Coordinates of C-alpha atoms in Angstrom, one line a residue:
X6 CA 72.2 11.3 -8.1
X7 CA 69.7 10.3 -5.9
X8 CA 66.0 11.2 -7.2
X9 CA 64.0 13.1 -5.1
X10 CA 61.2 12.0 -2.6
X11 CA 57.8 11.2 -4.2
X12 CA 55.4 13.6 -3.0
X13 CA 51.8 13.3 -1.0
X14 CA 49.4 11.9 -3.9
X15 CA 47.3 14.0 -5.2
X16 CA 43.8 14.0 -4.2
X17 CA 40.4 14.2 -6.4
X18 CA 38.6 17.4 -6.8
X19 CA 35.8 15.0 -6.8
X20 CA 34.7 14.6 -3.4
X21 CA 33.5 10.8 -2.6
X22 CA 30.2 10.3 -1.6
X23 CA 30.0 8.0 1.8
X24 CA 27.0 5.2 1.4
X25 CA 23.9 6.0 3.6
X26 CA 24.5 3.8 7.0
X27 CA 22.3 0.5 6.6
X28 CA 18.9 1.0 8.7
X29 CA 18.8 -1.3 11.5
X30 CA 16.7 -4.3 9.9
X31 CA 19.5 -4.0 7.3
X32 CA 17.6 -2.5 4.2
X33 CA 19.1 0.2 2.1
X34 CA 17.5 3.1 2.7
X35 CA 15.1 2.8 -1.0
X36 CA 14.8 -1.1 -0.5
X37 CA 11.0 -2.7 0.6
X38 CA 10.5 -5.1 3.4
X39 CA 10.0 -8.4 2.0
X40 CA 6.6 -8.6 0.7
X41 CA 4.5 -11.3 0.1
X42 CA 0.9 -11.8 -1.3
X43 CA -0.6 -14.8 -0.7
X44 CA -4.2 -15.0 -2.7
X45 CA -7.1 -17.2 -2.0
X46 CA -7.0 -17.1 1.9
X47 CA -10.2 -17.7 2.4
X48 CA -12.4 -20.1 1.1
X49 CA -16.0 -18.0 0.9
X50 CA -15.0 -14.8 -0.4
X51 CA -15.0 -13.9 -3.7
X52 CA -11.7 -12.3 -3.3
X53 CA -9.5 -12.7 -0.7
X54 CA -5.4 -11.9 0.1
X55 CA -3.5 -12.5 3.1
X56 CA -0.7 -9.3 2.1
X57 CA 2.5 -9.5 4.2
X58 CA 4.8 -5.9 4.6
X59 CA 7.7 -7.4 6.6
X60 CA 6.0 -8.0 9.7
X61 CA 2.6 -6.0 8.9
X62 CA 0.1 -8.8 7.8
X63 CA -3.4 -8.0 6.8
X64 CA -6.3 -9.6 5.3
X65 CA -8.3 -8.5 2.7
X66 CA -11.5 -10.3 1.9
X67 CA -13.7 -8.8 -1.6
X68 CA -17.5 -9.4 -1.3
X69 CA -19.2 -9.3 -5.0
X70 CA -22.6 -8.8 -3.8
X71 CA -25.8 -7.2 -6.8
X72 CA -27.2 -3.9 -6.2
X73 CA -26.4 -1.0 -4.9
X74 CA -26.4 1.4 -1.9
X75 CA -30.4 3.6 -2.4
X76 CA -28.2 6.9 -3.7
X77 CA -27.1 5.1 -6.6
X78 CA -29.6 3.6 -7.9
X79 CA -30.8 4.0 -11.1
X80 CA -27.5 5.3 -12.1
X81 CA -25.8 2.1 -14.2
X82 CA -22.8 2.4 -12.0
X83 CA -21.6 0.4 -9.5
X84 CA -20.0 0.7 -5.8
X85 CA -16.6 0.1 -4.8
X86 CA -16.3 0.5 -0.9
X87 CA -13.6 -0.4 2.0
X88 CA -13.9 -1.7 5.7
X89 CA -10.5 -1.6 8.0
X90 CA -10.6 -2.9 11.5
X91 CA -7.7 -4.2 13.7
X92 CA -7.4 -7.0 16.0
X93 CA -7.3 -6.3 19.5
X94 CA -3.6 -7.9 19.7
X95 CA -1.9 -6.6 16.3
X96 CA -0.3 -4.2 18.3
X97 CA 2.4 -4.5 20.9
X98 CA -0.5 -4.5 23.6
X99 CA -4.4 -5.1 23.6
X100 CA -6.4 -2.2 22.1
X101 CA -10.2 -2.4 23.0
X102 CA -12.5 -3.7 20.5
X103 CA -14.1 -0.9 18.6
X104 CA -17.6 -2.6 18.6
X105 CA -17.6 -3.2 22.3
X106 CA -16.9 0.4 22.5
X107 CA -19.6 1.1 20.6
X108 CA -18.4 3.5 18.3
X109 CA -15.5 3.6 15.0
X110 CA -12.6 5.6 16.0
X111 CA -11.7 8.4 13.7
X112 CA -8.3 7.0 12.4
X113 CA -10.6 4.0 11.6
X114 CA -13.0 5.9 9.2
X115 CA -9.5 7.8 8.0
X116 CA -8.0 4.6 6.8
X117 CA -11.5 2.7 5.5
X118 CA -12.3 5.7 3.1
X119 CA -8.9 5.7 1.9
X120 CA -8.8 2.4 0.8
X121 CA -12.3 2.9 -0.9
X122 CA -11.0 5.9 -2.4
X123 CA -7.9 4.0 -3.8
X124 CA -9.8 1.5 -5.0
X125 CA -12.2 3.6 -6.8
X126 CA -9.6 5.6 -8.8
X127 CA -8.7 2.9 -11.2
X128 CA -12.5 1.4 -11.1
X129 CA -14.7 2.0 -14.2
X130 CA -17.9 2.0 -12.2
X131 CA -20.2 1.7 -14.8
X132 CA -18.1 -1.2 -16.3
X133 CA -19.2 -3.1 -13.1
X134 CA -23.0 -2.4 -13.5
X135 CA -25.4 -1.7 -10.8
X136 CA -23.1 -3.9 -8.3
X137 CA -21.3 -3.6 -5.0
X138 CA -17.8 -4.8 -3.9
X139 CA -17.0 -4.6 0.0
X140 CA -13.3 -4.6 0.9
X141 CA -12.9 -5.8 4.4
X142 CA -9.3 -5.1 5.6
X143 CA -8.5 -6.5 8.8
X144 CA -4.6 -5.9 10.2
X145 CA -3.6 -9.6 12.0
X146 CA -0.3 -8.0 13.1
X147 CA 0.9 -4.3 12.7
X148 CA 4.7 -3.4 12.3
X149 CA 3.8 0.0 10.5
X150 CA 2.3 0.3 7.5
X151 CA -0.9 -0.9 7.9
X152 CA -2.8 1.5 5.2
X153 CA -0.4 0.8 2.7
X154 CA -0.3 -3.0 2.8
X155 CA -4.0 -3.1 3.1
X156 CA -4.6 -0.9 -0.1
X157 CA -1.9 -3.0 -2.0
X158 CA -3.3 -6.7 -0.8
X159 CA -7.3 -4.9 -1.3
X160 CA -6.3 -4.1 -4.7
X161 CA -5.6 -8.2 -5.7
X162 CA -8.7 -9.0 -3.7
X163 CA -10.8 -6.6 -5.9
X164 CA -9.2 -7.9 -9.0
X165 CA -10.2 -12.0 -8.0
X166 CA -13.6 -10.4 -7.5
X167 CA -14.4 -9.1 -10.5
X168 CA -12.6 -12.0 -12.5
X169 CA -15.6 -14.1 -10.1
X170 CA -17.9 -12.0 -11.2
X171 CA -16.8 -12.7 -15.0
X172 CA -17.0 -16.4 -14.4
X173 CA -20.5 -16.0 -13.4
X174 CA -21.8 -14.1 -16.1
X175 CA -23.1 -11.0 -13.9
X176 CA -20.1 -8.6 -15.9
X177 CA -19.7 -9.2 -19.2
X178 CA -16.0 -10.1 -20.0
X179 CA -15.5 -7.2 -22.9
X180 CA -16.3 -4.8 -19.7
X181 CA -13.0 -3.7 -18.1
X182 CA -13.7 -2.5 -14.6
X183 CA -10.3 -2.3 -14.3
X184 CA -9.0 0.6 -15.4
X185 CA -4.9 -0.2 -13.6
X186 CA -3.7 -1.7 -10.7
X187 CA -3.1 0.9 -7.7
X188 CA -0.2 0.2 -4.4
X189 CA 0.9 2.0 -2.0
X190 CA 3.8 2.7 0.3
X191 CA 5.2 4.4 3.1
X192 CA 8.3 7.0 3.4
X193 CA 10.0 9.2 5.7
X194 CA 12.6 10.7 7.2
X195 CA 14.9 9.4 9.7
X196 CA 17.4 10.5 11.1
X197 CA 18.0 12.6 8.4
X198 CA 17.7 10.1 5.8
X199 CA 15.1 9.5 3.3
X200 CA 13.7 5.8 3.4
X201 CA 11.3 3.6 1.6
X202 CA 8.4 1.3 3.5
X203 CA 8.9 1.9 7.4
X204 CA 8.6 -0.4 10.3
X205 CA 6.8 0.7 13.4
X206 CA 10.6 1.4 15.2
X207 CA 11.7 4.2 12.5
X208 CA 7.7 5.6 11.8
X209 CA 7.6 6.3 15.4
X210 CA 10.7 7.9 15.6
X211 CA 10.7 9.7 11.9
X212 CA 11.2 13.6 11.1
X213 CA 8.3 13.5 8.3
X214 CA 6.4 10.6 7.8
X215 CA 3.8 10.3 4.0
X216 CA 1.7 7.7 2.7
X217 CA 1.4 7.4 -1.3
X218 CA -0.9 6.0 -3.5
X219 CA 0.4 5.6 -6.7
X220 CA -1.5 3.2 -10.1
X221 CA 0.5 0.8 -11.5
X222 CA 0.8 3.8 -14.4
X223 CA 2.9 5.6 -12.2
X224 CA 0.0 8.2 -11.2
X225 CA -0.6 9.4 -7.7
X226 CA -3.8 8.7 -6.6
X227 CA -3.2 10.1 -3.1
X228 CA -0.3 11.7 -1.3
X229 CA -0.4 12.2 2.5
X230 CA 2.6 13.5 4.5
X231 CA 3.2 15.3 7.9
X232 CA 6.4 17.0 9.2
X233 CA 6.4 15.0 12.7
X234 CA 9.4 17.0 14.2
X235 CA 10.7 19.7 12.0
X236 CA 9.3 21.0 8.2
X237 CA 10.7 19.7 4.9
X238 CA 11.8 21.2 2.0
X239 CA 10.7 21.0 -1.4
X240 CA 13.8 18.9 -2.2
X241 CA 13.5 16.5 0.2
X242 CA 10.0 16.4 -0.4
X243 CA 10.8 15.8 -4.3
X244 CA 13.3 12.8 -2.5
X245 CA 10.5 11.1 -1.0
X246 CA 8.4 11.1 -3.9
X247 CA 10.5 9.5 -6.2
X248 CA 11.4 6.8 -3.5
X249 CA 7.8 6.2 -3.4
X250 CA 7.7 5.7 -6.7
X251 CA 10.4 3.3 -7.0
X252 CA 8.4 1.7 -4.1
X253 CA 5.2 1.5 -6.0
X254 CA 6.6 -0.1 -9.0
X255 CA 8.0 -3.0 -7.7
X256 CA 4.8 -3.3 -5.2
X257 CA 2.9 -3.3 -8.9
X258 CA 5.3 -6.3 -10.1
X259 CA 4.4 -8.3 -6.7
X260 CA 0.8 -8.0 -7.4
X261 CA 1.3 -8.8 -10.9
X262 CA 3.2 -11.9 -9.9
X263 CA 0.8 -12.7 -7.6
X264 CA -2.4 -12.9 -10.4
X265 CA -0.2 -14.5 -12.8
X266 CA -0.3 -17.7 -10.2
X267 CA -3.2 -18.9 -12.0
X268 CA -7.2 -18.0 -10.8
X269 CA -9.3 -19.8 -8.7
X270 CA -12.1 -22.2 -9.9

């Protein structure tokens, strides 16, 4: 007798899950851009970083200078504070320099006090004494970013600083000024998919687009995000948040890696 025909196989209940499409550099959606940070760039400054996002490179110089500004002093604390410029050709074309026109563009102010204010979160002022530190962040080429790679190269630059400042005797070495490291990375939407650290070609084209500051604790600092076309949810918001997470962490094992490469004399 000849055994029946095998049926159709039977198919899971579980249905499979497709893998998000690669985005057009490559990545996986929660994957960084190569990032590099390259310490002692400079030769004068105290502290200095040349911090590489892909194709965003900026330079972040730390001045260690004593005193204060007038409204603080008296107080025992010290002053942690942020400069960020571009070049005129970081960009695609020549933007006009802001001191020939004569005044600081609003996104410019934007981005210096957020650096300061990133800075300052894991600072123990009064662990630095009646001292200033001036981060001067200056973008040599922008591929989207900028913020965030300046905040995570600043952050290296402040640390060689104060470790100068050690060496010198002006802060006494039982004196931590500081408190944890702090990173920060970009994420969005595109095209309907959640990514990690975006290039100029997918911020300019993303659905919602957010900056975060998180310490190398895992603690926000900061978390800035706009719907560009259409509103988010709270679970895609939730999404983003844990990919910038994941994004901050390794950032904080790059600028670990980076200090472990021995100090300057």
């Amino acid at each position: 007798m000849t055994p029946p025909a095998p049926g159709p196989a039977p198919t899971s209940a579980t249905p499979t899950t497709a893998p998000a499409p690669a985005r057009a550099d490559g990545r996986r959606p929660d994957e960084l851009r190569p990032v590099t940070i390259t310490r002692n760039w400079l030769t004068s400054a105290e502290g200095s970083v040349l911090v590489e996002f892909g194709g965003t490179r900026v330079l972040c110089a730390a001045s260690f200078t004593e005193g204060v500004p007038r409204w603080k002093k008296g107080s025992g604390q010290g002053w942690v504070t942020a400069e960020y410029a571009m070049l005129p050709r970081a960009t695609n074309t020549r933007s006009e320099r802001e001191s020939v026109k004569g005044r600081i563009g609003g996104r410019t102010h934007e981005i210096s006090r957020l650096i300061g204010r990133s800075l300052r979160a894991v600072t123990d002022v009064a662990a630095l004494g009646e001292n200033t530190i001036v981060l001067d962040c200056d973008v040599l080429q922008a591929d989207g970013g900028t913020r965030t790679a300046a905040i995570t190269g600043a952050w290296v630059a402040l640390a060689d600083a104060v470790a100068w400042a050690v060496r010198q005797g002006i802060v006494a070495p039982e004196r931590r000024v500081l408190r944890d490291s702090v990173a920060a990375v970009s994420v969005g939407i595109v095209d309907g998919v959640p990514v990690l650290d975006l290039p100029y070609v997918e911020d300019v084209r993303a659905e919602t687009d957010m900056n975060v500051v998180v310490t190398g604790g895992g603690q926000f600092v900061e978390v800035q995000g706009t719907a560009e076309q259409a509103p988010f949810d709270r679970a895609e918001l939730d999404v983003l948040l844990d990919l910038a997470l994941g994004g901050a962490a390794r950032l904080a094992e790059i600028q670990r890696a980076a200090l472990a490469e021995g100090s300057p004399a």
